[in-house]
mmCIF file of C-alpha atoms in Angstrom:
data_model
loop_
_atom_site.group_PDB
_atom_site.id
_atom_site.type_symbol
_atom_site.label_atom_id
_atom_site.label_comp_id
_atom_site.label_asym_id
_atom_site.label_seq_id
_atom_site.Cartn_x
_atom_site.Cartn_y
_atom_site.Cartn_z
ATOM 1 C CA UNK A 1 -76.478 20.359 44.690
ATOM 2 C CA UNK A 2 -78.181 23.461 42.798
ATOM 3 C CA UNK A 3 -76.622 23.957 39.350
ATOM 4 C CA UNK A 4 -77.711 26.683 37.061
ATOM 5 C CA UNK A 5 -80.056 26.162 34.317
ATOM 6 C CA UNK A 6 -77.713 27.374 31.750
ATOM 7 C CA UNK A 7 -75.178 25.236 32.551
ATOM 8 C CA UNK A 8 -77.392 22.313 32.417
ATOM 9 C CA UNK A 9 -78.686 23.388 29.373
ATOM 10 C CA UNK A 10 -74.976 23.578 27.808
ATOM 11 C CA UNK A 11 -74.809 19.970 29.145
ATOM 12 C CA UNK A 12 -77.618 18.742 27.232
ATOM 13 C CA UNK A 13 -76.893 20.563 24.258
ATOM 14 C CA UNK A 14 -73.062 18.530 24.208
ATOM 15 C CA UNK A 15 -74.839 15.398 25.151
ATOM 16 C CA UNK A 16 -76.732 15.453 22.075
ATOM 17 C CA UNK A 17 -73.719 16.756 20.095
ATOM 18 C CA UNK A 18 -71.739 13.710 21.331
ATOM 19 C CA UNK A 19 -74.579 11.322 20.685
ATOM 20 C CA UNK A 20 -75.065 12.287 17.245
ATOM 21 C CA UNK A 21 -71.123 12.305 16.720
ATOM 22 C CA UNK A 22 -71.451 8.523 17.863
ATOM 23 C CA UNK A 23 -74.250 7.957 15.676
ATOM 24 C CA UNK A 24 -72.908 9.557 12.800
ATOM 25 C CA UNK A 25 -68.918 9.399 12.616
ATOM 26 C CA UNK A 26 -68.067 7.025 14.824
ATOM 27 C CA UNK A 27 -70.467 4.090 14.163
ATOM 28 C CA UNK A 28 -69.218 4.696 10.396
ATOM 29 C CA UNK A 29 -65.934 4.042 11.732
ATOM 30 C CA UNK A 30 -66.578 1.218 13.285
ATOM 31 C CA UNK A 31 -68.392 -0.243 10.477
ATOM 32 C CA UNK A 32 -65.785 0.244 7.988
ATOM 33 C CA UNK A 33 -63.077 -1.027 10.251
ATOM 34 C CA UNK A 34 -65.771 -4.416 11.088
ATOM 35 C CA UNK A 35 -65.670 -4.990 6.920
ATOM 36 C CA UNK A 36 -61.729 -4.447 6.570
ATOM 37 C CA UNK A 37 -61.274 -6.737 9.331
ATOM 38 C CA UNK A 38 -63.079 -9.175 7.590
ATOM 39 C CA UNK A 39 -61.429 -8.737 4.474
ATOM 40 C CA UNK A 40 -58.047 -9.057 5.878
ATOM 41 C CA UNK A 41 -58.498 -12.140 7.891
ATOM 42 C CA UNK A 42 -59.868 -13.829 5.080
ATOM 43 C CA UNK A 43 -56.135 -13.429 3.900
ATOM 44 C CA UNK A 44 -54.471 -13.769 7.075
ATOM 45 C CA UNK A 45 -55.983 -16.437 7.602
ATOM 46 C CA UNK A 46 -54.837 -18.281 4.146
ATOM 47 C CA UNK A 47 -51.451 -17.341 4.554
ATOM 48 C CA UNK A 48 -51.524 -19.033 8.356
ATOM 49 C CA UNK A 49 -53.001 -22.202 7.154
ATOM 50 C CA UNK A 50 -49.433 -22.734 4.709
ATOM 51 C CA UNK A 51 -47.781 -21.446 7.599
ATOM 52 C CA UNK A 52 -49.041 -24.677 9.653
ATOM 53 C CA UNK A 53 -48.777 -27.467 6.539
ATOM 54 C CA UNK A 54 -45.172 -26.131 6.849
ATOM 55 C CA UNK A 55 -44.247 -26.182 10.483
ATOM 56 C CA UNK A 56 -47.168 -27.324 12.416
ATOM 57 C CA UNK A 57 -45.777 -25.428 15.521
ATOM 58 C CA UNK A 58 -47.140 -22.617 14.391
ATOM 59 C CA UNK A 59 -50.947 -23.254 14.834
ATOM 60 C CA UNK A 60 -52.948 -20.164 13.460
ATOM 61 C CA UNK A 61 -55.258 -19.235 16.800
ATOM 62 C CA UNK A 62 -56.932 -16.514 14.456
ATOM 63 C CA UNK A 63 -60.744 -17.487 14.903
ATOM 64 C CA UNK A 64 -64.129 -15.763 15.123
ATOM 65 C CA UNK A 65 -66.218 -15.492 17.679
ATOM 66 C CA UNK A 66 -69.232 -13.711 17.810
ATOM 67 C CA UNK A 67 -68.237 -11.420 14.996
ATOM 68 C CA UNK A 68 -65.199 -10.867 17.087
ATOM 69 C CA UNK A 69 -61.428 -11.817 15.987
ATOM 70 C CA UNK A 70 -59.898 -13.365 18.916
ATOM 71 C CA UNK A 71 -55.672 -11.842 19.709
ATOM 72 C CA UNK A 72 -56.585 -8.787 16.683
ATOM 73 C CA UNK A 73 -56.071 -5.236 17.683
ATOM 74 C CA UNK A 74 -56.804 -2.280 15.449
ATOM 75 C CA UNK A 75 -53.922 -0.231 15.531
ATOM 76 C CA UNK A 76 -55.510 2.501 13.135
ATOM 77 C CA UNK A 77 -58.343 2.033 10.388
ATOM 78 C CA UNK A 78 -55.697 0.600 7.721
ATOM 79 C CA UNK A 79 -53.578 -0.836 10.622
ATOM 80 C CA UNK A 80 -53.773 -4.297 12.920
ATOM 81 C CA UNK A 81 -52.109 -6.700 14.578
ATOM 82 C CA UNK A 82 -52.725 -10.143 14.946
ATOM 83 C CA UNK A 83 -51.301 -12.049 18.122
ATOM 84 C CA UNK A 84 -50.419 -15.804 17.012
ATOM 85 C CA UNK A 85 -50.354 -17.851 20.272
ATOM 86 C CA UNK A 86 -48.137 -20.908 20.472
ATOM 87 C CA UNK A 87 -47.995 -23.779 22.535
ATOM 88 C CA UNK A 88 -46.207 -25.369 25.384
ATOM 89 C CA UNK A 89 -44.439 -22.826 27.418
ATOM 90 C CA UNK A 90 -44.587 -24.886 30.253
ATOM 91 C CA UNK A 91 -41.018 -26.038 30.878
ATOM 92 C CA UNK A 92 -40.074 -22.282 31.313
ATOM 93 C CA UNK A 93 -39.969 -19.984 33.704
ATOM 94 C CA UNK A 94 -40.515 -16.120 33.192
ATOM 95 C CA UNK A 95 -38.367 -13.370 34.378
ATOM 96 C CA UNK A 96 -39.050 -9.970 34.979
ATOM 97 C CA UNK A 97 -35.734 -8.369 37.339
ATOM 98 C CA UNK A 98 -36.713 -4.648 35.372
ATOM 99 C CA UNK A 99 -33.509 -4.919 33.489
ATOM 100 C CA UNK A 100 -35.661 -4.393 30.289
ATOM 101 C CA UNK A 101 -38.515 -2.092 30.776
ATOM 102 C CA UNK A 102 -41.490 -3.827 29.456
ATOM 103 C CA UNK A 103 -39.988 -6.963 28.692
ATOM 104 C CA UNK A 104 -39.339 -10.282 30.027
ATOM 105 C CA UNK A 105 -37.373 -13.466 29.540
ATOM 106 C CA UNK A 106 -38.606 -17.388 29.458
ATOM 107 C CA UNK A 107 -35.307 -19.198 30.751
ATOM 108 C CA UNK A 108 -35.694 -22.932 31.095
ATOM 109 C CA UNK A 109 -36.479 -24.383 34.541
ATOM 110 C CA UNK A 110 -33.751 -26.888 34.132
ATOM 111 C CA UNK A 111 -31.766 -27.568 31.907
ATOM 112 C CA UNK A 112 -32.096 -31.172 31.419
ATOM 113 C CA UNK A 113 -35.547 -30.080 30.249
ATOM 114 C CA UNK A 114 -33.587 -28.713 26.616
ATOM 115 C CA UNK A 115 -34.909 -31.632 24.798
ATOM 116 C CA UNK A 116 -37.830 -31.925 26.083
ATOM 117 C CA UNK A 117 -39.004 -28.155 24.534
ATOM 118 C CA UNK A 118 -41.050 -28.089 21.567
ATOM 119 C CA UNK A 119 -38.993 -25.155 20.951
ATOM 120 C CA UNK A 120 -35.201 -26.991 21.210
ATOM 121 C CA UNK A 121 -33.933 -24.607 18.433
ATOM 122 C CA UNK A 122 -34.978 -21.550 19.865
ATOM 123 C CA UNK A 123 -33.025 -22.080 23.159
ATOM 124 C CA UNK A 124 -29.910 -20.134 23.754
ATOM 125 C CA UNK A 125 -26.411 -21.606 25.414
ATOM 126 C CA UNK A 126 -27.325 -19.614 28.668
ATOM 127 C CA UNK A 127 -31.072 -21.502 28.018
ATOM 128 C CA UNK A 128 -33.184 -18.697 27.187
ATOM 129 C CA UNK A 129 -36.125 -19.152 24.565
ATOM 130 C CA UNK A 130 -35.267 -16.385 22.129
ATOM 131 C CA UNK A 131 -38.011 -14.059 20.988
ATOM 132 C CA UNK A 132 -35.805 -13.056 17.934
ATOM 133 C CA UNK A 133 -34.933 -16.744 16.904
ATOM 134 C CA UNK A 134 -38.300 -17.427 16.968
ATOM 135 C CA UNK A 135 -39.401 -14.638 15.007
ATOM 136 C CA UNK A 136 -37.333 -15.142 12.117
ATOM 137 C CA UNK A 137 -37.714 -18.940 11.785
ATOM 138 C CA UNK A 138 -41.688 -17.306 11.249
ATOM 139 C CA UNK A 139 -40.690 -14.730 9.114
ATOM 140 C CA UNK A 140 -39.058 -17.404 6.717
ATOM 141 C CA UNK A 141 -42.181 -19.045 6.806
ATOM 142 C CA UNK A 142 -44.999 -16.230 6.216
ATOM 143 C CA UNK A 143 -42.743 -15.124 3.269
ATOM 144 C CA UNK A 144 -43.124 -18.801 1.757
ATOM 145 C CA UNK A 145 -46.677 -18.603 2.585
ATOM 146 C CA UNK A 146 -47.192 -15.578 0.515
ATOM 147 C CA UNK A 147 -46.173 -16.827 -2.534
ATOM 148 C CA UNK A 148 -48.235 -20.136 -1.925
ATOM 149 C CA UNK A 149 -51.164 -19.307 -1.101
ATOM 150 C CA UNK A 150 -54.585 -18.316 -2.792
ATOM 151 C CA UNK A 151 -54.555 -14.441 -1.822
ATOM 152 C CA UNK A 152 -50.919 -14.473 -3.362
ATOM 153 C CA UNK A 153 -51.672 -11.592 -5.799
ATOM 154 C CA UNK A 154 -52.798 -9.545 -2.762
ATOM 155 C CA UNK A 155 -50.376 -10.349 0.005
ATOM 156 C CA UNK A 156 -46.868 -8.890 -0.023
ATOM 157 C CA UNK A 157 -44.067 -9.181 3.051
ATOM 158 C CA UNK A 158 -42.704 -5.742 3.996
ATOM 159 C CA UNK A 159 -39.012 -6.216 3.914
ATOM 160 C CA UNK A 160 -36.698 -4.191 6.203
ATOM 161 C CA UNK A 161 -38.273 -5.359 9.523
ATOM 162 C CA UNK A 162 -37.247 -7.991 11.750
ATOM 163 C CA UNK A 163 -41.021 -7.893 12.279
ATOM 164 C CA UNK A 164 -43.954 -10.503 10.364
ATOM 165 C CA UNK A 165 -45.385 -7.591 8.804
ATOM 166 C CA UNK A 166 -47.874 -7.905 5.724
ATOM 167 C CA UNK A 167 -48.957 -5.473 2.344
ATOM 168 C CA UNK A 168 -52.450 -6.544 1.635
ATOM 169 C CA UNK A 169 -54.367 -5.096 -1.292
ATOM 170 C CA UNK A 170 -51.948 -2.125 -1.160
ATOM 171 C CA UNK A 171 -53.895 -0.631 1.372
ATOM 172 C CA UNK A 172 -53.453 -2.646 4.597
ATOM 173 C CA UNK A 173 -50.727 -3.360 6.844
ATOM 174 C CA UNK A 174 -51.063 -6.390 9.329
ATOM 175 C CA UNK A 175 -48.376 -7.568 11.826
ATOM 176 C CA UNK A 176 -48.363 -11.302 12.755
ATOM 177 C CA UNK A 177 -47.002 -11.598 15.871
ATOM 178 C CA UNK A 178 -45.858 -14.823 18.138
ATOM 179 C CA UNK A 179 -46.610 -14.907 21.662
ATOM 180 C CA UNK A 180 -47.428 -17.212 24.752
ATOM 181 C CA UNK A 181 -50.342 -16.329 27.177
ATOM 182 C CA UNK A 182 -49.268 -16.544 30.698
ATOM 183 C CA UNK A 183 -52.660 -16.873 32.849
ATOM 184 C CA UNK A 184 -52.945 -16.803 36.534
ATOM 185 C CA UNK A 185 -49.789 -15.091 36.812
ATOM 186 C CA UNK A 186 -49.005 -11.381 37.290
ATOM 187 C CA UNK A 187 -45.385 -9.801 36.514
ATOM 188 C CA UNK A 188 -43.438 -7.868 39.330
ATOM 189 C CA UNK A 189 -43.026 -5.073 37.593
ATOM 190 C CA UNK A 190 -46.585 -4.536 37.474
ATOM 191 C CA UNK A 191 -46.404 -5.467 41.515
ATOM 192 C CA UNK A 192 -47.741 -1.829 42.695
ATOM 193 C CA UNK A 193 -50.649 -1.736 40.786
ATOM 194 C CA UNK A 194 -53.729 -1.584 41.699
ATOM 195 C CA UNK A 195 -52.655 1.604 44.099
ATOM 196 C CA UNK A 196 -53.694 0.764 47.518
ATOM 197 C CA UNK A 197 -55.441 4.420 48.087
ATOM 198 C CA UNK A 198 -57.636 4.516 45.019
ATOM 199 C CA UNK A 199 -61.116 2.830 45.304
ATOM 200 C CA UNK A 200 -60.814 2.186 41.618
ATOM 201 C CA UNK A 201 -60.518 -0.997 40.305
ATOM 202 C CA UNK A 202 -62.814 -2.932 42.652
ATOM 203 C CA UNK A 203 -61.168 -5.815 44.061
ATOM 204 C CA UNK A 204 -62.983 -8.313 42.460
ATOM 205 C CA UNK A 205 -62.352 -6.501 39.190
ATOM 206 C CA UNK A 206 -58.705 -6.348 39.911
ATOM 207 C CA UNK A 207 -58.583 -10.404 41.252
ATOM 208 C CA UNK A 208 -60.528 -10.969 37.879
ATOM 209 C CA UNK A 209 -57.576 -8.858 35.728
ATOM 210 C CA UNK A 210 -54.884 -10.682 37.407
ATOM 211 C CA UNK A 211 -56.055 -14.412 36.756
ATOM 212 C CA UNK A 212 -56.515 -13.569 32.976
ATOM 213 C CA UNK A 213 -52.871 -12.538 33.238
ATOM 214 C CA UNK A 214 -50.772 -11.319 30.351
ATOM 215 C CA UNK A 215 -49.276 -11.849 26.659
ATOM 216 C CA UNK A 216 -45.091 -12.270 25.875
ATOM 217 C CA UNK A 217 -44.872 -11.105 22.562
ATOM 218 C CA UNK A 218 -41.864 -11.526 19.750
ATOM 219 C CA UNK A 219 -41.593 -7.697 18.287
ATOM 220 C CA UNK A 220 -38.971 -5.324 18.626
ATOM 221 C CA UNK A 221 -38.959 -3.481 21.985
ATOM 222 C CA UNK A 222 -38.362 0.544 21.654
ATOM 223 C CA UNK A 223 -37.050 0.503 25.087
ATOM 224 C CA UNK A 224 -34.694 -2.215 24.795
ATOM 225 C CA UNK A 225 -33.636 -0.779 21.023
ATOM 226 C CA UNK A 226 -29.663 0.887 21.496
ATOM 227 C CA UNK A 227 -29.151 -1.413 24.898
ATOM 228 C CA UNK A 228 -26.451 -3.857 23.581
ATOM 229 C CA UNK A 229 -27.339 -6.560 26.160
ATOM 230 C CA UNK A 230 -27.063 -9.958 24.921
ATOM 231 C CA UNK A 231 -30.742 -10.410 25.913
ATOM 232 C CA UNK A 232 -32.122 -7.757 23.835
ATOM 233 C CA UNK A 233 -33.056 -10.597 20.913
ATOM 234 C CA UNK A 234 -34.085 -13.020 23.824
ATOM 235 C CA UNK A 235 -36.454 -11.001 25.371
ATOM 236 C CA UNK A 236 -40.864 -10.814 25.034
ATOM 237 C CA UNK A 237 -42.466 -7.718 25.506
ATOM 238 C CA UNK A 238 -45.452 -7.582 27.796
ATOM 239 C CA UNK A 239 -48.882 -6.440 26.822
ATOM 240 C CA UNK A 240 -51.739 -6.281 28.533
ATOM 241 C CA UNK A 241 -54.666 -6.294 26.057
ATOM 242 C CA UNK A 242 -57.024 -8.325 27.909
ATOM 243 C CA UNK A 243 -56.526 -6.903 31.034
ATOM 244 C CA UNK A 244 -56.808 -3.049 29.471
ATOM 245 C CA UNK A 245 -60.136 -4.338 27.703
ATOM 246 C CA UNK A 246 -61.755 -5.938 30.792
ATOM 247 C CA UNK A 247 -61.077 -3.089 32.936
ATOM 248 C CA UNK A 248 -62.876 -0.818 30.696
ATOM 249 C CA UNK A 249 -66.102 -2.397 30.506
ATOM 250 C CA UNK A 250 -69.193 -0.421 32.167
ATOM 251 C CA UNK A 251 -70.013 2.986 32.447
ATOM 252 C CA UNK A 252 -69.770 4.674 29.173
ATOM 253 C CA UNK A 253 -65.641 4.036 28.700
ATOM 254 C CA UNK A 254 -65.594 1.967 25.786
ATOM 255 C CA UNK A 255 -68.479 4.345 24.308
ATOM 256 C CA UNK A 256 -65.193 7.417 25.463
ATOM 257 C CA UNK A 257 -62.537 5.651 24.063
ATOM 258 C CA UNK A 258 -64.452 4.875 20.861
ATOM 259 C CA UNK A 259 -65.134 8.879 20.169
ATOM 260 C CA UNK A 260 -61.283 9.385 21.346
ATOM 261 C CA UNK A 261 -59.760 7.233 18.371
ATOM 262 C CA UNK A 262 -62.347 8.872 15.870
ATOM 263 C CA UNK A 263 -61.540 12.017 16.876
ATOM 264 C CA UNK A 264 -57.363 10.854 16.970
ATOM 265 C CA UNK A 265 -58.006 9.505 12.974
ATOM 266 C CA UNK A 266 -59.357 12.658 12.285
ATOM 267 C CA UNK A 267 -57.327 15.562 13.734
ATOM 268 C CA UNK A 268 -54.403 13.577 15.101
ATOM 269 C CA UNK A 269 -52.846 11.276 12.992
ATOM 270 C CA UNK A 270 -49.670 13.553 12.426
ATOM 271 C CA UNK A 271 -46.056 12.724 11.113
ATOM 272 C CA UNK A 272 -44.115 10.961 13.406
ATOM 273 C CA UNK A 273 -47.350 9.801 14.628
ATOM 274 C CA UNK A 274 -46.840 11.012 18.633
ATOM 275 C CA UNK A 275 -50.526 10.315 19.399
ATOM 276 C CA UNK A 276 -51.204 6.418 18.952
ATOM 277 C CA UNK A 277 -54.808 4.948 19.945
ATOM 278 C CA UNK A 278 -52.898 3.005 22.379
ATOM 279 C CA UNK A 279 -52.055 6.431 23.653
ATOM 280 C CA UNK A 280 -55.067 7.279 24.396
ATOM 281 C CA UNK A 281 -57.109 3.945 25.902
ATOM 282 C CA UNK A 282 -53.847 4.251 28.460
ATOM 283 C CA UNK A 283 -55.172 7.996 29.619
ATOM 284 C CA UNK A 284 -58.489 6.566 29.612
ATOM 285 C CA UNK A 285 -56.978 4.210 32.485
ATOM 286 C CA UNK A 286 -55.484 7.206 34.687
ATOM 287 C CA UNK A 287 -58.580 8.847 33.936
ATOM 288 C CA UNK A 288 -60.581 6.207 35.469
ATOM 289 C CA UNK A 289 -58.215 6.491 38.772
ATOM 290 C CA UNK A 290 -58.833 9.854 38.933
ATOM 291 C CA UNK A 291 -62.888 9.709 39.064
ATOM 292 C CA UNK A 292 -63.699 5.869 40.682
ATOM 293 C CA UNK A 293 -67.404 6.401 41.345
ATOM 294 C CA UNK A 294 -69.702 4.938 38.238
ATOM 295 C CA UNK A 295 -71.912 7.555 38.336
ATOM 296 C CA UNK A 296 -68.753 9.619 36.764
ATOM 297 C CA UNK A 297 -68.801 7.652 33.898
ATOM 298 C CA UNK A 298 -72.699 8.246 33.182
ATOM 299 C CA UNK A 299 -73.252 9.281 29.634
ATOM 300 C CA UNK A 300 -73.952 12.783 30.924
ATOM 301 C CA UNK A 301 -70.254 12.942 31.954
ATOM 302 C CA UNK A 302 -68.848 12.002 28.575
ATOM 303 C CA UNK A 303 -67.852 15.552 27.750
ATOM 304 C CA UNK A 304 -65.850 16.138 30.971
ATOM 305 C CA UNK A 305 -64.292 12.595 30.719
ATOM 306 C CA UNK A 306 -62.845 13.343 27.096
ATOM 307 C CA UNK A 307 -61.289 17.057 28.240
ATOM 308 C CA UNK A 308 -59.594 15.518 31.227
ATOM 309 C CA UNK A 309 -57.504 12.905 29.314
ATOM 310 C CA UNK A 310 -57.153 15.487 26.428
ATOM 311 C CA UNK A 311 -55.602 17.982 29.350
ATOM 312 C CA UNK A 312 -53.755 14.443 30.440
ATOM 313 C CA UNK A 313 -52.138 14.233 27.014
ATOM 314 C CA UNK A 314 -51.370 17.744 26.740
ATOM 315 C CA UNK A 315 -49.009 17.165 29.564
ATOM 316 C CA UNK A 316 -47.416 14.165 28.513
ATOM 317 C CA UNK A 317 -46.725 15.973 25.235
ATOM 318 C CA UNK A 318 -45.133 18.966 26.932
ATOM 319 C CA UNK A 319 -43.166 16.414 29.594
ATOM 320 C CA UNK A 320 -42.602 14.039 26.445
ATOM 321 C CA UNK A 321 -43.449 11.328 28.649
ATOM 322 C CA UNK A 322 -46.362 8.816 28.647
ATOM 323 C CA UNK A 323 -46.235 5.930 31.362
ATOM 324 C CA UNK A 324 -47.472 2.580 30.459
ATOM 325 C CA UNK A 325 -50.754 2.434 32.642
ATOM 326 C CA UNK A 326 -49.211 -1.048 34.580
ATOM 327 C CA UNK A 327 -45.317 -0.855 34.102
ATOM 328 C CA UNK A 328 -45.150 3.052 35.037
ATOM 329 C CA UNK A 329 -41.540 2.588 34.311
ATOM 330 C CA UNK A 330 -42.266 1.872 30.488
ATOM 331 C CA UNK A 331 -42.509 5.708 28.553
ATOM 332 C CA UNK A 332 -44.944 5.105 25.760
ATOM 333 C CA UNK A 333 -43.187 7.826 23.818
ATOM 334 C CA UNK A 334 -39.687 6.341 23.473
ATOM 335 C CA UNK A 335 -38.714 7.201 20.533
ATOM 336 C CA UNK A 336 -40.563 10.195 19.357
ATOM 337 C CA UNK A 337 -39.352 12.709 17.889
ATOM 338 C CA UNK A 338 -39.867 15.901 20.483
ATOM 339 C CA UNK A 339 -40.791 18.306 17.701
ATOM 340 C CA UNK A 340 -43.360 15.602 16.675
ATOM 341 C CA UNK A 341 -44.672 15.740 20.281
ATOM 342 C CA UNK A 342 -44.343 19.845 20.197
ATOM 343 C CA UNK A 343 -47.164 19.728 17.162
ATOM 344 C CA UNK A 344 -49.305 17.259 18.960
ATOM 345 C CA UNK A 345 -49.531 19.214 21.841
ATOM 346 C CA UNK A 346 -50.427 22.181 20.154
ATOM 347 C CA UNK A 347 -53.077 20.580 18.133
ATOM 348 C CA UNK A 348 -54.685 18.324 21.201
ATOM 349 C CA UNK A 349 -54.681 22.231 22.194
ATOM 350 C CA UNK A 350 -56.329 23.487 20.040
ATOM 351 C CA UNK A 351 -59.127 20.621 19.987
ATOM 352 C CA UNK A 352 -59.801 21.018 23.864
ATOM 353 C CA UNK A 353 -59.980 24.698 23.954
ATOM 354 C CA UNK A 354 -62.594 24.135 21.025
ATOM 355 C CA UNK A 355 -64.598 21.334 23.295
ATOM 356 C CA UNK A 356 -64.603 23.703 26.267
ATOM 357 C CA UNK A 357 -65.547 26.757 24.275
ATOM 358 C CA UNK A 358 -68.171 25.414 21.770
ATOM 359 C CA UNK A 359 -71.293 23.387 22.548
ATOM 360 C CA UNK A 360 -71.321 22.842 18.893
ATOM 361 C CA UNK A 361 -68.108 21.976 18.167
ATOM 362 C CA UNK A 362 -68.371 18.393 17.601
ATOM 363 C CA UNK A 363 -70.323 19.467 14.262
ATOM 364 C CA UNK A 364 -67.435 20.276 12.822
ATOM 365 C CA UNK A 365 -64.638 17.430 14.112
#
């Protein structure tokens, strides 16, 4: 195929925009987000230690590797959460009927088995291993912690939660959060996916994604929040972190969703905060649907990649509605307020039309 020599020229010129961008504001980024995360797992890390001389249940499973914390996201530059994994789920089995978008229940396999739970406690009459119960036998014990241990001047518990969530230096906010991994397992709401008419994931890719499985954490569920069912406490809400992160290795789509959350710090982190990172890596997913072949995601293509999930999330905005990429039923903006998603759409707007328009534009971002 012929194409113009101007418009190749006004694709070189945004390639080198976008690879000085990475160069310059992202990398910076990244690097200041690499020495928080250092600085907060130092402390993390103290506090999880008491945590375990108290109840050793709760093994910290916070370790590095390869630079690399193992169950920490970065929810924003001054934001994270840290998944604690505990042990011994085995005498439970999980159920996902789609009562609870996005959630699931562990309900004991038998119920002679009671006693034989390291989690007896936890265990409801109707024999359900409650996500809440659990939680706040934690909570008592991170808020001990903090007053124990070395980083004590530094470490404060944010009260009004049912969430573990931690002050550190003032500046930081990290979430604790308990959870079992459930490998070589896949949940039915997530049944549909991949679709059977899109050549994207490969099948390998997708058999590889569906023996690492899933998490169950203990947080509070937006969807479930205002349903007065008596499993609302009981019940662990799915993620999919490892399975989001493994599909988006190759091509340049970690390099795209790494310019997407600089440019999201910079020009939309707005009140009510309608446009979340997670947001965004979930449009990345649709967006990799929509254009299966590699060669799409080619450096050269960066440019075209970023507009299409900006026009994605202009969309959402306006339909205030953002499915979860593998429980379609889940809205990722439950919640929001729809003014709040009125100014985000107007200001992912205003950024697109200025990446369409302007070759330079990234100077300026």
């Amino acid at each position: 195929m012929l194409v113009p020599a101007d418009m190749l020229a006004a694709q070189s010129k945004m390639l080198y925009q976008i690879n000085k961008y990475y160069g310059e504001r992202v990398q910076t980024r990244m690097t200041t987000i690499a020495k928080t995360i250092r600085e907060v797992c130092k402390v993390v890390q103290d506090v999880l230690k008491e945590v375990e001389v108290q109840e050793p249940r709760f093994i910290s499973s916070l370790t590095e590797c390869n630079g690399r914390y193992e169950g920490l996201e970065v929810i924003s530059p001054v934001e994270f959460e840290v998944v604690l994994y505990l042990n011994q789920m085995g005498v439970f089995n999980f159920v996902d009927d789609g009562t609870l978008p996005g959630c699931a229940v562990l309900k004991l396999s038998d119920g002679r088995k009671r006693s034989m739970s390291l989690w007896v406690e936890f265990i409801t009459a109707s024999g359900y291993l409650s996500a809440r119960k659990i939680r706040s036998r934690f909570q008592t014990l991170v808020a001990q912690a903090c007053d124990k241990c070395s980083y004590r001047d530094s470490v404060k518990m944010i009260a009004d939660t049912t969430e573990v969530k931690l002050r550190i230096r003032e500046r930081y906010i990290v979430q604790i959060t308990p959870a079992f991994k459930c490998s070589g397992v896949w949940p039915r709401s997530g049944a549909h996916w991949p679709l059977p008419h899109i050549p994207w994931p490969h099948p390998n890719l997708v058999a590889e994604v569906k023996t690492e499985g899933f998490d169950l954490l203990s947080k509070e569920c937006v969807a479930v929040q205002g349903k007065q069912s008596a499993m609302e406490g009981d019940a662990w809400v799915l993620s999919f972190l490892e399975a989001e992160n493994r599909l988006l290795q190759g091509g340049c789509r970690r390099r795209c969703l790494s310019i997407l959350k600089t440019l999201r710090d910079r020009h939309l982190d707005l009140p009510g905060n309608p446009v979340t990172s997670y947001h965004l890596k979930t449009l990345l997913l649709y967006e990799c649907e929509k254009h299966p072949r590699e060669s799409e995601w080619d450096e050269s293509c960066i440019a075209d990649r970023i507009n299409g999930i900006y026009l994605q999330l202009i969309s959402c905005l306006q339909c205030r509605r953002c499915p979860h990429y593998f429980l379609p039923n889940l809205d990722l903006f439950k919640g929001k307020s729809p003014s709040a998603l009125e100014n985000a759409a107007k200001q992912v707007w205003r950024l697109t039309r200025e990446m369409l328009t302007n070759t330079r534009c990234l100077e300026k971002l």
